[in-house]
CSV table of C-alpha atoms in Angstrom, one decimal:
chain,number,residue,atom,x,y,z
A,1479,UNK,CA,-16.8,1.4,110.9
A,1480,UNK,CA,-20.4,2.0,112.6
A,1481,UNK,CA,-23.3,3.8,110.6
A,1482,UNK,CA,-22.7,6.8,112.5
A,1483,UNK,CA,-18.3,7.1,112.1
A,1484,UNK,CA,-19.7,6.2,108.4
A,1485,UNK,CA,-22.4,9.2,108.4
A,1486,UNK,CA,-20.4,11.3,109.7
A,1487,UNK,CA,-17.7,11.0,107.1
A,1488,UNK,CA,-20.2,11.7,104.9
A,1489,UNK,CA,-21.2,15.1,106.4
A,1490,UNK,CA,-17.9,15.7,106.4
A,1491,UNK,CA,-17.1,14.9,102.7
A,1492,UNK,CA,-20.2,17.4,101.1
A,1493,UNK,CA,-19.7,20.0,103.9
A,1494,UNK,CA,-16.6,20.4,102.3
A,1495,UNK,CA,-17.3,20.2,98.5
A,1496,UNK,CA,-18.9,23.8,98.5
A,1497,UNK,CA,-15.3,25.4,99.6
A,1498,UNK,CA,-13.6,23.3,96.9
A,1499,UNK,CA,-15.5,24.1,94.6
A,1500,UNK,CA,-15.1,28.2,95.7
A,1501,UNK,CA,-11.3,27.3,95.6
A,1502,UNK,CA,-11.3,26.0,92.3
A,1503,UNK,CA,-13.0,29.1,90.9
A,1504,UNK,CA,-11.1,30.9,92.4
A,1505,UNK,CA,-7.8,29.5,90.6
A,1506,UNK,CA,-9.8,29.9,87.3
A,1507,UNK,CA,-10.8,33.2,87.8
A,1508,UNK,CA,-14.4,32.3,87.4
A,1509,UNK,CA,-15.4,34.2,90.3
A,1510,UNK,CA,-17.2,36.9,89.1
A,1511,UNK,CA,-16.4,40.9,88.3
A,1512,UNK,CA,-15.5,41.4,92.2
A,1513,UNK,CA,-14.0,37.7,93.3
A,1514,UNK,CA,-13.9,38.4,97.0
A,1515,UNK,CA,-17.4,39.6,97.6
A,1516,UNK,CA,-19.0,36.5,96.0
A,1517,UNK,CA,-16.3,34.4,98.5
A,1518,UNK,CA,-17.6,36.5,101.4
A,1519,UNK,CA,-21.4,36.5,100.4
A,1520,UNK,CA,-21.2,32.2,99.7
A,1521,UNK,CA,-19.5,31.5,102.7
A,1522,UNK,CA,-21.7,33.8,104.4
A,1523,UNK,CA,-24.7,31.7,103.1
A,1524,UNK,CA,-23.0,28.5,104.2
A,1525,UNK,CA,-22.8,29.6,107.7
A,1526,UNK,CA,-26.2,30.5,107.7
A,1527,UNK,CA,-27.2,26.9,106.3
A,1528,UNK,CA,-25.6,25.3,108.6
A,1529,UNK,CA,-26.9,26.8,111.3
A,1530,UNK,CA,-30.3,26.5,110.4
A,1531,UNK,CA,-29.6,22.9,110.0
A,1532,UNK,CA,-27.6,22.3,113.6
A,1533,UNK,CA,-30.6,24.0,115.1
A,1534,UNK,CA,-33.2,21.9,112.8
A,1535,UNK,CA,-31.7,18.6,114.4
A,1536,UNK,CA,-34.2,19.2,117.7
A,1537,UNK,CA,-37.1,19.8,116.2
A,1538,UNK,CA,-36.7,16.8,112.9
A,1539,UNK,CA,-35.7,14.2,116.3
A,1540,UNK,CA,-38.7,15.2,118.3
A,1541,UNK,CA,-40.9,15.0,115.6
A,1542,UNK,CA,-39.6,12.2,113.5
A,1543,UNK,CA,-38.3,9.8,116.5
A,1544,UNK,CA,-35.0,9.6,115.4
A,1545,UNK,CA,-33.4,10.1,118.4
A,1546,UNK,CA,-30.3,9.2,116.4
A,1547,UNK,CA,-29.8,12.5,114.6
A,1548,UNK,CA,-28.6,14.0,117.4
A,1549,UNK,CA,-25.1,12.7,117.3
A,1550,UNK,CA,-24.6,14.8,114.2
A,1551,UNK,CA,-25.6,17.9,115.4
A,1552,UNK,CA,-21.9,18.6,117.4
A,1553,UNK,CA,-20.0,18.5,113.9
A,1554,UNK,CA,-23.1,20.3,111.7
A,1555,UNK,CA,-22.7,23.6,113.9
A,1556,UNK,CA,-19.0,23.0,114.1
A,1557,UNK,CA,-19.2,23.5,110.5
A,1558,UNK,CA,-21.3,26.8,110.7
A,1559,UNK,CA,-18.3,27.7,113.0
A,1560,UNK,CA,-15.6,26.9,110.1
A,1561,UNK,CA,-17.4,28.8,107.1
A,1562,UNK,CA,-18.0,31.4,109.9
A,1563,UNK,CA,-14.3,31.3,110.6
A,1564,UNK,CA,-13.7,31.3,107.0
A,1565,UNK,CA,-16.2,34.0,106.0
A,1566,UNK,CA,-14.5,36.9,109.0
A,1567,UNK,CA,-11.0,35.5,107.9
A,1568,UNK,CA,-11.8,36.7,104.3
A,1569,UNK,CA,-12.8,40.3,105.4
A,1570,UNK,CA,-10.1,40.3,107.2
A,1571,UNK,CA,-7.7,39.1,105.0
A,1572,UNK,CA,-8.3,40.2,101.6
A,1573,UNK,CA,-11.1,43.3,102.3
A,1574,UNK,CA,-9.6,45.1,105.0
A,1575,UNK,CA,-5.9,44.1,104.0
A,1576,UNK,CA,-5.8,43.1,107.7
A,1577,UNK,CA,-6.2,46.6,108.8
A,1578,UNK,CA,-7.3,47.7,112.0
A,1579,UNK,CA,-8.0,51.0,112.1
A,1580,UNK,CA,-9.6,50.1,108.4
A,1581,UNK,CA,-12.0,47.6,110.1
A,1582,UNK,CA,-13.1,49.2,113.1
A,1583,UNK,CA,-14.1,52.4,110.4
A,1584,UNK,CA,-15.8,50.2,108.1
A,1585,UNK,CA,-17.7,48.8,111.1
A,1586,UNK,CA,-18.8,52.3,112.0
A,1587,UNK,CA,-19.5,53.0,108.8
A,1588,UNK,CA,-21.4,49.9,108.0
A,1589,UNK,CA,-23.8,48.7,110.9
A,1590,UNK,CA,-24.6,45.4,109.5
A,1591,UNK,CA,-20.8,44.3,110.2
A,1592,UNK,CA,-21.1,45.1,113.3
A,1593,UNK,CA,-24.2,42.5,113.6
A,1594,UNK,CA,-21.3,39.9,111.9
A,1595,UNK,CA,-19.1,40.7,113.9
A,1596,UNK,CA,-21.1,40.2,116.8
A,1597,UNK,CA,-22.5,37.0,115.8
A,1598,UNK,CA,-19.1,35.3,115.1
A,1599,UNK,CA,-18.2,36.2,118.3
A,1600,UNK,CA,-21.4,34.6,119.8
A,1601,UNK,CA,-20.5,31.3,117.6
A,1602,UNK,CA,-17.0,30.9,119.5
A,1603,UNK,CA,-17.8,29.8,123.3
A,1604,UNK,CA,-20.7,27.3,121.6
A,1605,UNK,CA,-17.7,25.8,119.2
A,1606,UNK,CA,-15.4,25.9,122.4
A,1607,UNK,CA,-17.1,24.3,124.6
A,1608,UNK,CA,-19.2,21.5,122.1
A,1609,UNK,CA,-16.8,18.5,123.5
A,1610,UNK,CA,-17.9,16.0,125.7
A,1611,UNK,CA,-15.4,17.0,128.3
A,1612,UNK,CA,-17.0,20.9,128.3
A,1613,UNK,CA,-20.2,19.5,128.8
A,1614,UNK,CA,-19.3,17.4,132.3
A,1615,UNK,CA,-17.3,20.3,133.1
A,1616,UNK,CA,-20.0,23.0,132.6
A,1617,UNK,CA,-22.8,20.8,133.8
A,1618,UNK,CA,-25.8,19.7,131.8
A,1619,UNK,CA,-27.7,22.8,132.7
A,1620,UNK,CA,-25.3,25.8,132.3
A,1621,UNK,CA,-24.2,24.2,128.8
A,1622,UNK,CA,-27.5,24.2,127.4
A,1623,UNK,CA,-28.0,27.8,129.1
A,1624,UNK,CA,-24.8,28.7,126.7
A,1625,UNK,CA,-26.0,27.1,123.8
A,1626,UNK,CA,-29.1,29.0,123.6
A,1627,UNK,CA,-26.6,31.4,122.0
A,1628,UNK,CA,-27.1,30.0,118.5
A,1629,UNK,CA,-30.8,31.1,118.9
A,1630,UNK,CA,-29.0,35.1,119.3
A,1631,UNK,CA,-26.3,34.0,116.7
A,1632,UNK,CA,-28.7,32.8,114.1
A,1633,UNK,CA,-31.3,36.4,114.5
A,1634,UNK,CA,-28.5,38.5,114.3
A,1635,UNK,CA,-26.7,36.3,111.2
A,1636,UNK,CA,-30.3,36.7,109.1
A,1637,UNK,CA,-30.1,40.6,110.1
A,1638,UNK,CA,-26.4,40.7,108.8
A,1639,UNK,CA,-27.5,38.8,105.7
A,1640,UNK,CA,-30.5,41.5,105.5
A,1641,UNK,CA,-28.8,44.7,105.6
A,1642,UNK,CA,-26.1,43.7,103.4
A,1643,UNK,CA,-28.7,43.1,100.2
A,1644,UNK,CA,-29.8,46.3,98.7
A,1645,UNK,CA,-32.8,45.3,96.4
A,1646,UNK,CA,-33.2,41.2,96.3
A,1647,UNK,CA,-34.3,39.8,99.9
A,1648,UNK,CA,-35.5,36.8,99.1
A,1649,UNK,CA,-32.8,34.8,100.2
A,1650,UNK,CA,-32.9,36.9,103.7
A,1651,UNK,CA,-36.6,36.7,104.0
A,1652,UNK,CA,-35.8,32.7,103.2
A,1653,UNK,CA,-33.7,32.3,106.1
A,1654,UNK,CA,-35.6,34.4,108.3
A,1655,UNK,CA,-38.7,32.4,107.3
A,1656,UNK,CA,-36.8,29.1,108.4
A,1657,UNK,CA,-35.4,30.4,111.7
A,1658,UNK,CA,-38.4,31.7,112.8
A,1659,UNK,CA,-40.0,28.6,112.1
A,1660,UNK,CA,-37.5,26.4,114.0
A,1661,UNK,CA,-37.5,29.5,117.1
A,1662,UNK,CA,-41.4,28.8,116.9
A,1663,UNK,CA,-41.6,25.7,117.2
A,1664,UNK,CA,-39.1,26.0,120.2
A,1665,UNK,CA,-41.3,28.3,122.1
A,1666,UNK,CA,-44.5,26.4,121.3
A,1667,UNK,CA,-42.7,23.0,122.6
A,1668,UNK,CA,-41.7,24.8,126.0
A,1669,UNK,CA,-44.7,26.6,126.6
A,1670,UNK,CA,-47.6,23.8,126.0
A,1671,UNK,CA,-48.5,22.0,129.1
A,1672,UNK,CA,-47.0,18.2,129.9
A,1673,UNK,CA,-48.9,15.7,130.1
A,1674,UNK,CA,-49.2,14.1,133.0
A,1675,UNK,CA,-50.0,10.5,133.5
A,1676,UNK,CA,-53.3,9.7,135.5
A,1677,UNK,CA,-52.7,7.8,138.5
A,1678,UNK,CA,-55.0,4.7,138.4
A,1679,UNK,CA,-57.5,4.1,140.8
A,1680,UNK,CA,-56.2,2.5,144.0
């Protein structure tokens, strides 16, 4: 097993603990007064994470020179894809009763599901198209054009995460403090001029 296969496994491993540990509370019952909002809002806040963290990879490997932390970024934001996954499936499921007509008025009825909504969406060409194979197929270019999507995905989940707390934003105004850290930092890095090497004297 290489350091990476043996990294990996370990991203794997605690990406994981924080849903056993929400099933597990679950079966006890020791999820709070209303069990399937605090499901919704912690796997909410997982997907956030890990997306913050998928798109901190570029910015920690520029600036740190490990130019090995990129090969984890495909399963990080794969991950902010499955507690994504997980998050809508709960709404779905165990909110809405899987109703239709009860989602689409709840989406009129509250905006900031709509930005969910929309973001998820967003999140599901970048998971579908994150294999090797889509990226010869798509061509080097047009797949990083796609995957410029998490920057859209990651405003709108912060907004979603916003409108959905009534009086205590700090943990929106935390993740909204991160991403527009890691957006900045983005924009500064493509906008400053290269440097290009002098040409010695002939």
């Amino acid at each position: 097993m290489t350091d990476v296969q043996f990294n990996k496994g370990l991203i794997y491993v605690n990406a994981l603990v924080p849903l056993a540990l929400l099933g597990y509370d679950a079966v006890q019952g020791q999820l709070g007064a209303n069990p399937v909002e605090f499901f919704l809002r912690t796997t909410g806040v997982l997907t956030l994470t890990f997306l913050l963290i998928t798109l901190s990879i570029t910015p920690l490997r520029k600036i740190s020179g490990a130019n090995q932390l990129i090969k984890y970024r495909r399963v990080l934001g794969l991950f902010a894809f499955f507690y994504g996954c997980v998050h809508l499936t709960t709404y779905l499921v165990f909110d809405r009763g899987v109703s239709f007509s009860g989602t689409v008025s709840d989406v009129i009825q509250r905006p900031f599901i709509a930005f969910g909504m929309i973001a998820f969406l967003l999140m599901v060409p970048l998971a579908l198209t994150s294999t090797n194979a889509m990226v010869k197929r798509l061509g080097g270019k047009r797949w990083q054009r796609l995957h410029r999507l998490i920057y859209v995905t990651g405003i709108l989940g912060v907004i979603h995460f916003w409108m959905i707390v009534k009086s205590d934003v700090f943990y929106p105004v935390l993740f909204g403090t991160v991403l527009a850290v890691l957006l900045g930092y983005r924009i500064y890095n493509k906008a400053k001029p290269k440097m290009v090497p002098e040409r010695s004297a002939a």
